[in-house]
Amino acid sequence: MSFLQTQTVEAQTITGDVKRSSDGDLFEGEKIGTVSIDSTGRRTNISSDLNASPGEGNVFEGWLVDTGGSGYKLNLGQFRNGTLDYSAYLVNPYTYKNFEVTEEPAEDPDPNAADSIAGFELQNPFGQ
């Protein structure tokens, strides 16, 4: 006789300050906003608010970045009126180690990320 075992994954919420890049260090500059990432291991919800404005004709975009492995950057979309809200069923959200912000042309045809101007490093136990 076999028994079905279920695993319960507890939600993990991480919040922190989004800091503007300073002297080459993405996470040690001036605070320009906040980010909250909530994941159950299946559904991931990300909310971020920025109190900075992009340059004329530009927009801010949010990204999850796999810095420890592939270097892949997942585009979370564009900030609207200083706010980014993202929700998805990610296969493995825990491969991502950074939340980063880029400044992109408003009508940018290039799907790749520009250099990050701000970010937040996801601390363990995210994904543990």
mmCIF file of N, CA and C in Angstrom:
data_model
loop_
_atom_site.group_PDB
_atom_site.id
_atom_site.type_symbol
_atom_site.label_atom_id
_atom_site.label_comp_id
_atom_site.label_asym_id
_atom_site.label_seq_id
_atom_site.Cartn_x
_atom_site.Cartn_y
_atom_site.Cartn_z
ATOM 1 N N MET A 1 0.851 -1.160 0.000
ATOM 2 C CA MET A 1 0.000 0.000 0.000
ATOM 3 C C MET A 1 0.903 1.230 0.000
ATOM 4 N N SER A 2 0.585 2.176 -0.844
ATOM 5 C CA SER A 2 1.378 3.402 -0.869
ATOM 6 C C SER A 2 0.503 4.567 -0.439
ATOM 7 N N PHE A 3 1.151 5.504 0.164
ATOM 8 C CA PHE A 3 0.444 6.692 0.620
ATOM 9 C C PHE A 3 0.932 7.886 -0.192
ATOM 10 N N LEU A 4 -0.001 8.722 -0.571
ATOM 11 C CA LEU A 4 0.377 9.960 -1.254
ATOM 12 C C LEU A 4 0.819 10.964 -0.206
ATOM 13 N N GLN A 5 1.960 11.540 -0.465
ATOM 14 C CA GLN A 5 2.461 12.561 0.447
ATOM 15 C C GLN A 5 2.364 13.902 -0.256
ATOM 16 N N THR A 6 1.975 14.900 0.485
ATOM 17 C CA THR A 6 1.903 16.243 -0.083
ATOM 18 C C THR A 6 2.895 17.128 0.641
ATOM 19 N N GLN A 7 3.480 17.992 -0.124
ATOM 20 C CA GLN A 7 4.393 18.963 0.460
ATOM 21 C C GLN A 7 3.673 20.297 0.545
ATOM 22 N N THR A 8 3.827 20.941 1.656
ATOM 23 C CA THR A 8 3.270 22.264 1.820
ATOM 24 C C THR A 8 4.391 23.266 1.666
ATOM 25 N N VAL A 9 4.218 24.165 0.739
ATOM 26 C CA VAL A 9 5.208 25.203 0.531
ATOM 27 C C VAL A 9 4.680 26.469 1.171
ATOM 28 N N GLU A 10 5.429 26.980 2.119
ATOM 29 C CA GLU A 10 4.998 28.183 2.797
ATOM 30 C C GLU A 10 5.353 29.394 1.960
ATOM 31 N N ALA A 11 4.477 30.362 1.974
ATOM 32 C CA ALA A 11 4.732 31.596 1.239
ATOM 33 C C ALA A 11 5.930 32.311 1.850
ATOM 34 N N GLN A 12 6.747 32.850 0.990
ATOM 35 C CA GLN A 12 7.898 33.621 1.440
ATOM 36 C C GLN A 12 7.758 35.024 0.883
ATOM 37 N N THR A 13 7.720 35.991 1.771
ATOM 38 C CA THR A 13 7.636 37.383 1.347
ATOM 39 C C THR A 13 8.938 38.073 1.698
ATOM 40 N N ILE A 14 9.495 38.731 0.698
ATOM 41 C CA ILE A 14 10.721 39.493 0.891
ATOM 42 C C ILE A 14 10.423 40.928 0.504
ATOM 43 N N THR A 15 10.809 41.854 1.352
ATOM 44 C CA THR A 15 10.649 43.268 1.045
ATOM 45 C C THR A 15 11.974 43.968 1.241
ATOM 46 N N GLY A 16 12.174 45.035 0.515
ATOM 47 C CA GLY A 16 13.413 45.776 0.679
ATOM 48 C C GLY A 16 13.432 47.066 -0.112
ATOM 49 N N ASP A 17 14.539 47.761 0.031
ATOM 50 C CA ASP A 17 14.735 49.037 -0.631
ATOM 51 C C ASP A 17 15.377 48.836 -1.994
ATOM 52 N N VAL A 18 14.839 49.502 -2.993
ATOM 53 C CA VAL A 18 15.453 49.552 -4.315
ATOM 54 C C VAL A 18 16.408 50.731 -4.285
ATOM 55 N N LYS A 19 17.692 50.444 -4.546
ATOM 56 C CA LYS A 19 18.706 51.495 -4.450
ATOM 57 C C LYS A 19 19.345 51.759 -5.798
ATOM 58 N N ARG A 20 19.567 53.037 -6.065
ATOM 59 C CA ARG A 20 20.201 53.480 -7.302
ATOM 60 C C ARG A 20 21.680 53.116 -7.255
ATOM 61 N N SER A 21 22.187 52.671 -8.374
ATOM 62 C CA SER A 21 23.592 52.286 -8.496
ATOM 63 C C SER A 21 24.507 53.444 -8.085
ATOM 64 N N SER A 22 25.514 53.116 -7.291
ATOM 65 C CA SER A 22 26.457 54.123 -6.829
ATOM 66 C C SER A 22 27.867 53.559 -6.897
ATOM 67 N N ASP A 23 28.745 54.243 -7.572
ATOM 68 C CA ASP A 23 30.147 53.832 -7.691
ATOM 69 C C ASP A 23 30.274 52.379 -8.159
ATOM 70 N N GLY A 24 29.396 51.967 -9.078
ATOM 71 C CA GLY A 24 29.476 50.618 -9.620
ATOM 72 C C GLY A 24 28.807 49.552 -8.771
ATOM 73 N N ASP A 25 28.332 49.901 -7.577
ATOM 74 C CA ASP A 25 27.654 48.934 -6.720
ATOM 75 C C ASP A 25 26.155 49.137 -6.847
ATOM 76 N N LEU A 26 25.482 48.149 -7.449
ATOM 77 C CA LEU A 26 24.070 48.256 -7.765
ATOM 78 C C LEU A 26 23.171 48.390 -6.534
ATOM 79 N N PHE A 27 23.617 47.907 -5.391
ATOM 80 C CA PHE A 27 22.720 47.822 -4.232
ATOM 81 C C PHE A 27 23.089 48.771 -3.088
ATOM 82 N N GLU A 28 24.009 49.699 -3.308
ATOM 83 C CA GLU A 28 24.501 50.503 -2.192
ATOM 84 C C GLU A 28 24.314 52.003 -2.352
ATOM 85 N N GLY A 29 23.467 52.438 -3.271
ATOM 86 C CA GLY A 29 23.271 53.866 -3.479
ATOM 87 C C GLY A 29 22.060 54.404 -2.752
ATOM 88 N N GLU A 30 21.556 55.492 -3.303
ATOM 89 C CA GLU A 30 20.396 56.176 -2.749
ATOM 90 C C GLU A 30 19.135 55.337 -2.941
ATOM 91 N N LYS A 31 18.295 55.300 -1.902
ATOM 92 C CA LYS A 31 17.018 54.595 -1.993
ATOM 93 C C LYS A 31 16.093 55.371 -2.913
ATOM 94 N N ILE A 32 15.578 54.669 -3.952
ATOM 95 C CA ILE A 32 14.630 55.314 -4.871
ATOM 96 C C ILE A 32 13.270 54.616 -4.868
ATOM 97 N N GLY A 33 13.115 53.586 -4.030
ATOM 98 C CA GLY A 33 11.838 52.898 -3.970
ATOM 99 C C GLY A 33 11.884 51.653 -3.130
ATOM 100 N N THR A 34 10.832 50.863 -3.240
ATOM 101 C CA THR A 34 10.719 49.616 -2.483
ATOM 102 C C THR A 34 10.236 48.495 -3.403
ATOM 103 N N VAL A 35 10.478 47.271 -2.960
ATOM 104 C CA VAL A 35 9.985 46.106 -3.685
ATOM 105 C C VAL A 35 9.504 45.069 -2.676
ATOM 106 N N SER A 36 8.450 44.352 -3.046
ATOM 107 C CA SER A 36 7.929 43.254 -2.246
ATOM 108 C C SER A 36 7.735 42.070 -3.188
ATOM 109 N N ILE A 37 8.319 40.923 -2.810
ATOM 110 C CA ILE A 37 8.205 39.712 -3.618
ATOM 111 C C ILE A 37 7.632 38.622 -2.739
ATOM 112 N N ASP A 38 6.529 38.067 -3.189
ATOM 113 C CA ASP A 38 5.823 37.045 -2.425
ATOM 114 C C ASP A 38 5.699 35.809 -3.313
ATOM 115 N N SER A 39 6.227 34.673 -2.842
ATOM 116 C CA SER A 39 6.168 33.467 -3.650
ATOM 117 C C SER A 39 5.831 32.257 -2.799
ATOM 118 N N THR A 40 4.959 31.428 -3.334
ATOM 119 C CA THR A 40 4.614 30.175 -2.672
ATOM 120 C C THR A 40 5.398 29.025 -3.281
ATOM 121 N N GLY A 41 6.271 29.333 -4.231
ATOM 122 C CA GLY A 41 6.955 28.287 -4.965
ATOM 123 C C GLY A 41 6.262 28.004 -6.275
ATOM 124 N N ARG A 42 5.077 28.521 -6.418
ATOM 125 C CA ARG A 42 4.330 28.394 -7.674
ATOM 126 C C ARG A 42 3.977 29.786 -8.191
ATOM 127 N N ARG A 43 3.088 30.454 -7.517
ATOM 128 C CA ARG A 43 2.677 31.799 -7.922
ATOM 129 C C ARG A 43 3.615 32.809 -7.279
ATOM 130 N N THR A 44 4.100 33.723 -8.099
ATOM 131 C CA THR A 44 4.993 34.770 -7.618
ATOM 132 C C THR A 44 4.358 36.124 -7.898
ATOM 133 N N ASN A 45 4.284 36.949 -6.857
ATOM 134 C CA ASN A 45 3.726 38.296 -6.967
ATOM 135 C C ASN A 45 4.812 39.293 -6.611
ATOM 136 N N ILE A 46 4.990 40.285 -7.471
ATOM 137 C CA ILE A 46 6.009 41.302 -7.248
ATOM 138 C C ILE A 46 5.341 42.660 -7.359
ATOM 139 N N SER A 47 5.622 43.507 -6.382
ATOM 140 C CA SER A 47 5.110 44.870 -6.398
ATOM 141 C C SER A 47 6.267 45.799 -6.056
ATOM 142 N N SER A 48 6.423 46.851 -6.853
ATOM 143 C CA SER A 48 7.501 47.800 -6.607
ATOM 144 C C SER A 48 7.009 49.213 -6.872
ATOM 145 N N ASP A 49 7.475 50.134 -6.050
ATOM 146 C CA ASP A 49 7.168 51.551 -6.216
ATOM 147 C C ASP A 49 8.474 52.318 -6.263
ATOM 148 N N LEU A 50 8.585 53.234 -7.219
ATOM 149 C CA LEU A 50 9.764 54.090 -7.340
ATOM 150 C C LEU A 50 9.356 55.536 -7.155
ATOM 151 N N ASN A 51 10.210 56.304 -6.477
ATOM 152 C CA ASN A 51 9.941 57.729 -6.326
ATOM 153 C C ASN A 51 10.843 58.557 -7.238
ATOM 154 N N ALA A 52 11.476 57.915 -8.199
ATOM 155 C CA ALA A 52 12.306 58.579 -9.201
ATOM 156 C C ALA A 52 11.551 58.569 -10.524
ATOM 157 N N SER A 53 11.965 59.432 -11.431
ATOM 158 C CA SER A 53 11.342 59.487 -12.754
ATOM 159 C C SER A 53 12.400 59.212 -13.819
ATOM 160 N N PRO A 54 12.003 58.508 -14.877
ATOM 161 C CA PRO A 54 12.946 58.286 -15.978
ATOM 162 C C PRO A 54 13.156 59.575 -16.765
ATOM 163 N N GLY A 55 14.211 59.591 -17.568
ATOM 164 C CA GLY A 55 14.471 60.740 -18.416
ATOM 165 C C GLY A 55 13.397 60.899 -19.477
ATOM 166 N N GLU A 56 13.372 62.053 -20.095
ATOM 167 C CA GLU A 56 12.392 62.352 -21.148
ATOM 168 C C GLU A 56 12.413 61.285 -22.237
ATOM 169 N N GLY A 57 11.250 60.720 -22.557
ATOM 170 C CA GLY A 57 11.133 59.712 -23.607
ATOM 171 C C GLY A 57 11.541 58.313 -23.182
ATOM 172 N N ASN A 58 11.810 58.119 -21.889
ATOM 173 C CA ASN A 58 12.222 56.813 -21.371
ATOM 174 C C ASN A 58 11.209 56.276 -20.372
ATOM 175 N N VAL A 59 11.332 54.992 -20.075
ATOM 176 C CA VAL A 59 10.512 54.332 -19.060
ATOM 177 C C VAL A 59 11.421 53.465 -18.192
ATOM 178 N N PHE A 60 10.962 53.182 -16.983
ATOM 179 C CA PHE A 60 11.641 52.209 -16.133
ATOM 180 C C PHE A 60 11.002 50.849 -16.372
ATOM 181 N N GLU A 61 11.833 49.791 -16.382
ATOM 182 C CA GLU A 61 11.342 48.423 -16.467
ATOM 183 C C GLU A 61 11.941 47.615 -15.320
ATOM 184 N N GLY A 62 11.181 46.625 -14.832
ATOM 185 C CA GLY A 62 11.644 45.741 -13.769
ATOM 186 C C GLY A 62 12.062 44.395 -14.327
ATOM 187 N N TRP A 63 13.037 43.769 -13.675
ATOM 188 C CA TRP A 63 13.592 42.482 -14.126
ATOM 189 C C TRP A 63 13.925 41.606 -12.927
ATOM 190 N N LEU A 64 13.757 40.301 -13.074
ATOM 191 C CA LEU A 64 14.355 39.330 -12.168
ATOM 192 C C LEU A 64 15.586 38.794 -12.887
ATOM 193 N N VAL A 65 16.705 38.691 -12.170
ATOM 194 C CA VAL A 65 17.964 38.322 -12.808
ATOM 195 C C VAL A 65 18.571 37.108 -12.116
ATOM 196 N N ASP A 66 18.940 36.116 -12.921
ATOM 197 C CA ASP A 66 19.646 34.922 -12.454
ATOM 198 C C ASP A 66 21.142 35.215 -12.499
ATOM 199 N N THR A 67 21.662 35.803 -11.419
ATOM 200 C CA THR A 67 23.069 36.211 -11.397
ATOM 201 C C THR A 67 24.009 35.055 -11.103
ATOM 202 N N GLY A 68 23.502 34.002 -10.503
ATOM 203 C CA GLY A 68 24.374 32.911 -10.095
ATOM 204 C C GLY A 68 24.508 31.800 -11.119
ATOM 205 N N GLY A 69 23.814 31.911 -12.212
ATOM 206 C CA GLY A 69 23.825 30.814 -13.175
ATOM 207 C C GLY A 69 23.861 31.310 -14.600
ATOM 208 N N SER A 70 22.693 31.343 -15.213
ATOM 209 C CA SER A 70 22.600 31.622 -16.645
ATOM 210 C C SER A 70 22.768 33.096 -17.005
ATOM 211 N N GLY A 71 22.532 33.984 -16.047
ATOM 212 C CA GLY A 71 22.556 35.409 -16.349
ATOM 213 C C GLY A 71 21.263 35.891 -16.992
ATOM 214 N N TYR A 72 20.279 34.986 -17.107
ATOM 215 C CA TYR A 72 19.008 35.314 -17.752
ATOM 216 C C TYR A 72 18.283 36.420 -16.992
ATOM 217 N N LYS A 73 17.678 37.341 -17.756
ATOM 218 C CA LYS A 73 16.894 38.431 -17.182
ATOM 219 C C LYS A 73 15.449 38.292 -17.639
ATOM 220 N N LEU A 74 14.538 38.122 -16.674
ATOM 221 C CA LEU A 74 13.111 38.002 -16.942
ATOM 222 C C LEU A 74 12.472 39.382 -16.837
ATOM 223 N N ASN A 75 11.903 39.853 -17.945
ATOM 224 C CA ASN A 75 11.265 41.158 -17.960
ATOM 225 C C ASN A 75 9.923 41.083 -17.239
ATOM 226 N N LEU A 76 9.755 41.952 -16.237
ATOM 227 C CA LEU A 76 8.525 41.992 -15.458
ATOM 228 C C LEU A 76 7.575 43.071 -15.947
ATOM 229 N N GLY A 77 8.038 43.856 -16.910
ATOM 230 C CA GLY A 77 7.193 44.905 -17.465
ATOM 231 C C GLY A 77 7.649 46.285 -17.071
ATOM 232 N N GLN A 78 6.855 47.218 -17.484
ATOM 233 C CA GLN A 78 7.163 48.633 -17.333
ATOM 234 C C GLN A 78 6.480 49.210 -16.100
ATOM 235 N N PHE A 79 7.171 50.101 -15.410
ATOM 236 C CA PHE A 79 6.571 50.848 -14.308
ATOM 237 C C PHE A 79 5.570 51.838 -14.906
ATOM 238 N N ARG A 80 4.405 51.914 -14.313
ATOM 239 C CA ARG A 80 3.377 52.869 -14.736
ATOM 240 C C ARG A 80 3.094 53.788 -13.557
ATOM 241 N N ASN A 81 3.301 55.071 -13.758
ATOM 242 C CA ASN A 81 3.118 56.057 -12.681
ATOM 243 C C ASN A 81 3.907 55.661 -11.433
ATOM 244 N N GLY A 82 5.124 55.135 -11.646
ATOM 245 C CA GLY A 82 6.004 54.788 -10.544
ATOM 246 C C GLY A 82 5.748 53.440 -9.898
ATOM 247 N N THR A 83 4.806 52.661 -10.451
ATOM 248 C CA THR A 83 4.434 51.386 -9.835
ATOM 249 C C THR A 83 4.551 50.238 -10.834
ATOM 250 N N LEU A 84 5.059 49.117 -10.341
ATOM 251 C CA LEU A 84 5.123 47.882 -11.119
ATOM 252 C C LEU A 84 4.412 46.794 -10.333
ATOM 253 N N ASP A 85 3.465 46.119 -10.976
ATOM 254 C CA ASP A 85 2.794 44.967 -10.381
ATOM 255 C C ASP A 85 2.925 43.812 -11.363
ATOM 256 N N TYR A 86 3.423 42.679 -10.863
ATOM 257 C CA TYR A 86 3.660 41.504 -11.709
ATOM 258 C C TYR A 86 3.190 40.281 -10.944
ATOM 259 N N SER A 87 2.517 39.375 -11.644
ATOM 260 C CA SER A 87 2.072 38.137 -11.028
ATOM 261 C C SER A 87 2.102 37.040 -12.084
ATOM 262 N N ALA A 88 2.719 35.906 -11.748
ATOM 263 C CA ALA A 88 2.802 34.808 -12.708
ATOM 264 C C ALA A 88 3.068 33.501 -11.981
ATOM 265 N N TYR A 89 2.756 32.425 -12.666
ATOM 266 C CA TYR A 89 3.112 31.096 -12.205
ATOM 267 C C TYR A 89 4.474 30.774 -12.794
ATOM 268 N N LEU A 90 5.530 30.979 -12.031
ATOM 269 C CA LEU A 90 6.889 30.724 -12.495
ATOM 270 C C LEU A 90 7.290 29.303 -12.152
ATOM 271 N N VAL A 91 7.966 28.628 -13.068
ATOM 272 C CA VAL A 91 8.388 27.245 -12.845
ATOM 273 C C VAL A 91 9.349 27.165 -11.667
ATOM 274 N N ASN A 92 10.343 28.021 -11.635
ATOM 275 C CA ASN A 92 11.307 28.024 -10.538
ATOM 276 C C ASN A 92 11.760 29.449 -10.248
ATOM 277 N N PRO A 93 10.968 30.200 -9.473
ATOM 278 C CA PRO A 93 11.321 31.597 -9.223
ATOM 279 C C PRO A 93 12.616 31.748 -8.427
ATOM 280 N N TYR A 94 13.023 30.672 -7.765
ATOM 281 C CA TYR A 94 14.153 30.775 -6.857
ATOM 282 C C TYR A 94 15.509 30.798 -7.543
ATOM 283 N N THR A 95 15.530 30.658 -8.857
ATOM 284 C CA THR A 95 16.802 30.783 -9.575
ATOM 285 C C THR A 95 17.225 32.246 -9.662
ATOM 286 N N TYR A 96 16.288 33.148 -9.442
ATOM 287 C CA TYR A 96 16.592 34.576 -9.549
ATOM 288 C C TYR A 96 17.155 35.105 -8.234
ATOM 289 N N LYS A 97 18.203 35.895 -8.349
ATOM 290 C CA LYS A 97 18.876 36.419 -7.155
ATOM 291 C C LYS A 97 18.746 37.923 -6.995
ATOM 292 N N ASN A 98 18.349 38.630 -8.072
ATOM 293 C CA ASN A 98 18.239 40.086 -8.015
ATOM 294 C C ASN A 98 16.930 40.560 -8.620
ATOM 295 N N PHE A 99 16.422 41.653 -8.068
ATOM 296 C CA PHE A 99 15.395 42.459 -8.715
ATOM 297 C C PHE A 99 16.126 43.701 -9.192
ATOM 298 N N GLU A 100 16.023 44.008 -10.494
ATOM 299 C CA GLU A 100 16.757 45.139 -11.039
ATOM 300 C C GLU A 100 15.839 46.028 -11.860
ATOM 301 N N VAL A 101 16.232 47.295 -11.964
ATOM 302 C CA VAL A 101 15.485 48.296 -12.712
ATOM 303 C C VAL A 101 16.386 48.847 -13.805
ATOM 304 N N THR A 102 15.837 48.937 -15.014
ATOM 305 C CA THR A 102 16.556 49.555 -16.123
ATOM 306 C C THR A 102 15.767 50.762 -16.610
ATOM 307 N N GLU A 103 16.472 51.650 -17.305
ATOM 308 C CA GLU A 103 15.816 52.773 -17.966
ATOM 309 C C GLU A 103 15.939 52.533 -19.464
ATOM 310 N N GLU A 104 14.794 52.436 -20.126
ATOM 311 C CA GLU A 104 14.731 52.053 -21.534
ATOM 312 C C GLU A 104 13.999 53.128 -22.341
ATOM 313 N N PRO A 105 14.290 53.236 -23.644
ATOM 314 C CA PRO A 105 13.486 54.116 -24.491
ATOM 315 C C PRO A 105 12.020 53.655 -24.471
ATOM 316 N N ALA A 106 11.089 54.596 -24.484
ATOM 317 C CA ALA A 106 9.666 54.272 -24.391
ATOM 318 C C ALA A 106 9.210 53.338 -25.505
ATOM 319 N N GLU A 107 9.735 53.482 -26.670
ATOM 320 C CA GLU A 107 9.343 52.635 -27.805
ATOM 321 C C GLU A 107 10.503 51.721 -28.203
ATOM 322 N N ASP A 108 11.160 51.126 -27.228
ATOM 323 C CA ASP A 108 12.364 50.318 -27.447
ATOM 324 C C ASP A 108 12.020 48.996 -28.144
ATOM 325 N N PRO A 109 12.523 48.768 -29.373
ATOM 326 C CA PRO A 109 12.255 47.502 -30.054
ATOM 327 C C PRO A 109 13.173 46.366 -29.588
ATOM 328 N N ASP A 110 14.223 46.699 -28.826
ATOM 329 C CA ASP A 110 15.181 45.702 -28.350
ATOM 330 C C ASP A 110 14.638 45.036 -27.081
ATOM 331 N N PRO A 111 14.402 43.715 -27.090
ATOM 332 C CA PRO A 111 13.846 43.044 -25.917
ATOM 333 C C PRO A 111 14.859 42.837 -24.790
ATOM 334 N N ASN A 112 16.139 43.083 -25.061
ATOM 335 C CA ASN A 112 17.166 42.881 -24.047
ATOM 336 C C ASN A 112 17.203 44.041 -23.061
ATOM 337 N N ALA A 113 17.696 43.754 -21.877
ATOM 338 C CA ALA A 113 17.778 44.761 -20.833
ATOM 339 C C ALA A 113 18.938 45.719 -21.075
ATOM 340 N N ALA A 114 18.690 46.987 -20.801
ATOM 341 C CA ALA A 114 19.767 47.970 -20.762
ATOM 342 C C ALA A 114 20.527 47.738 -19.450
ATOM 343 N N ASP A 115 21.587 48.490 -19.226
ATOM 344 C CA ASP A 115 22.313 48.373 -17.962
ATOM 345 C C ASP A 115 21.389 48.764 -16.812
ATOM 346 N N SER A 116 21.480 48.016 -15.730
ATOM 347 C CA SER A 116 20.636 48.273 -14.565
ATOM 348 C C SER A 116 21.067 49.558 -13.879
ATOM 349 N N ILE A 117 20.072 50.340 -13.466
ATOM 350 C CA ILE A 117 20.354 51.602 -12.778
ATOM 351 C C ILE A 117 20.048 51.505 -11.284
ATOM 352 N N ALA A 118 19.307 50.468 -10.892
ATOM 353 C CA ALA A 118 18.937 50.293 -9.489
ATOM 354 C C ALA A 118 18.596 48.832 -9.257
ATOM 355 N N GLY A 119 18.572 48.439 -7.974
ATOM 356 C CA GLY A 119 18.235 47.054 -7.711
ATOM 357 C C GLY A 119 18.093 46.716 -6.246
ATOM 358 N N PHE A 120 17.732 45.462 -6.029
ATOM 359 C CA PHE A 120 17.588 44.880 -4.701
ATOM 360 C C PHE A 120 18.058 43.441 -4.799
ATOM 361 N N GLU A 121 18.955 43.056 -3.912
ATOM 362 C CA GLU A 121 19.489 41.701 -3.901
ATOM 363 C C GLU A 121 18.583 40.820 -3.053
ATOM 364 N N LEU A 122 18.086 39.730 -3.641
ATOM 365 C CA LEU A 122 17.200 38.815 -2.926
ATOM 366 C C LEU A 122 18.036 37.967 -1.970
ATOM 367 N N GLN A 123 17.812 38.144 -0.711
ATOM 368 C CA GLN A 123 18.554 37.432 0.314
ATOM 369 C C GLN A 123 17.936 36.075 0.585
ATOM 370 N N ASN A 124 18.761 35.101 0.928
ATOM 371 C CA ASN A 124 18.226 33.847 1.417
ATOM 372 C C ASN A 124 17.465 34.153 2.678
ATOM 373 N N PRO A 125 16.372 33.513 2.946
ATOM 374 C CA PRO A 125 15.996 32.188 2.498
ATOM 375 C C PRO A 125 15.121 32.149 1.255
ATOM 376 N N PHE A 126 15.066 33.218 0.435
ATOM 377 C CA PHE A 126 14.264 33.157 -0.782
ATOM 378 C C PHE A 126 14.696 31.942 -1.574
ATOM 379 N N GLY A 127 13.771 31.032 -1.752
ATOM 380 C CA GLY A 127 14.058 29.831 -2.526
ATOM 381 C C GLY A 127 14.652 28.676 -1.752
ATOM 382 N N GLN A 128 14.842 28.851 -0.481
ATOM 383 C CA GLN A 128 15.436 27.771 0.307
ATOM 384 C C GLN A 128 14.363 26.903 0.919
#
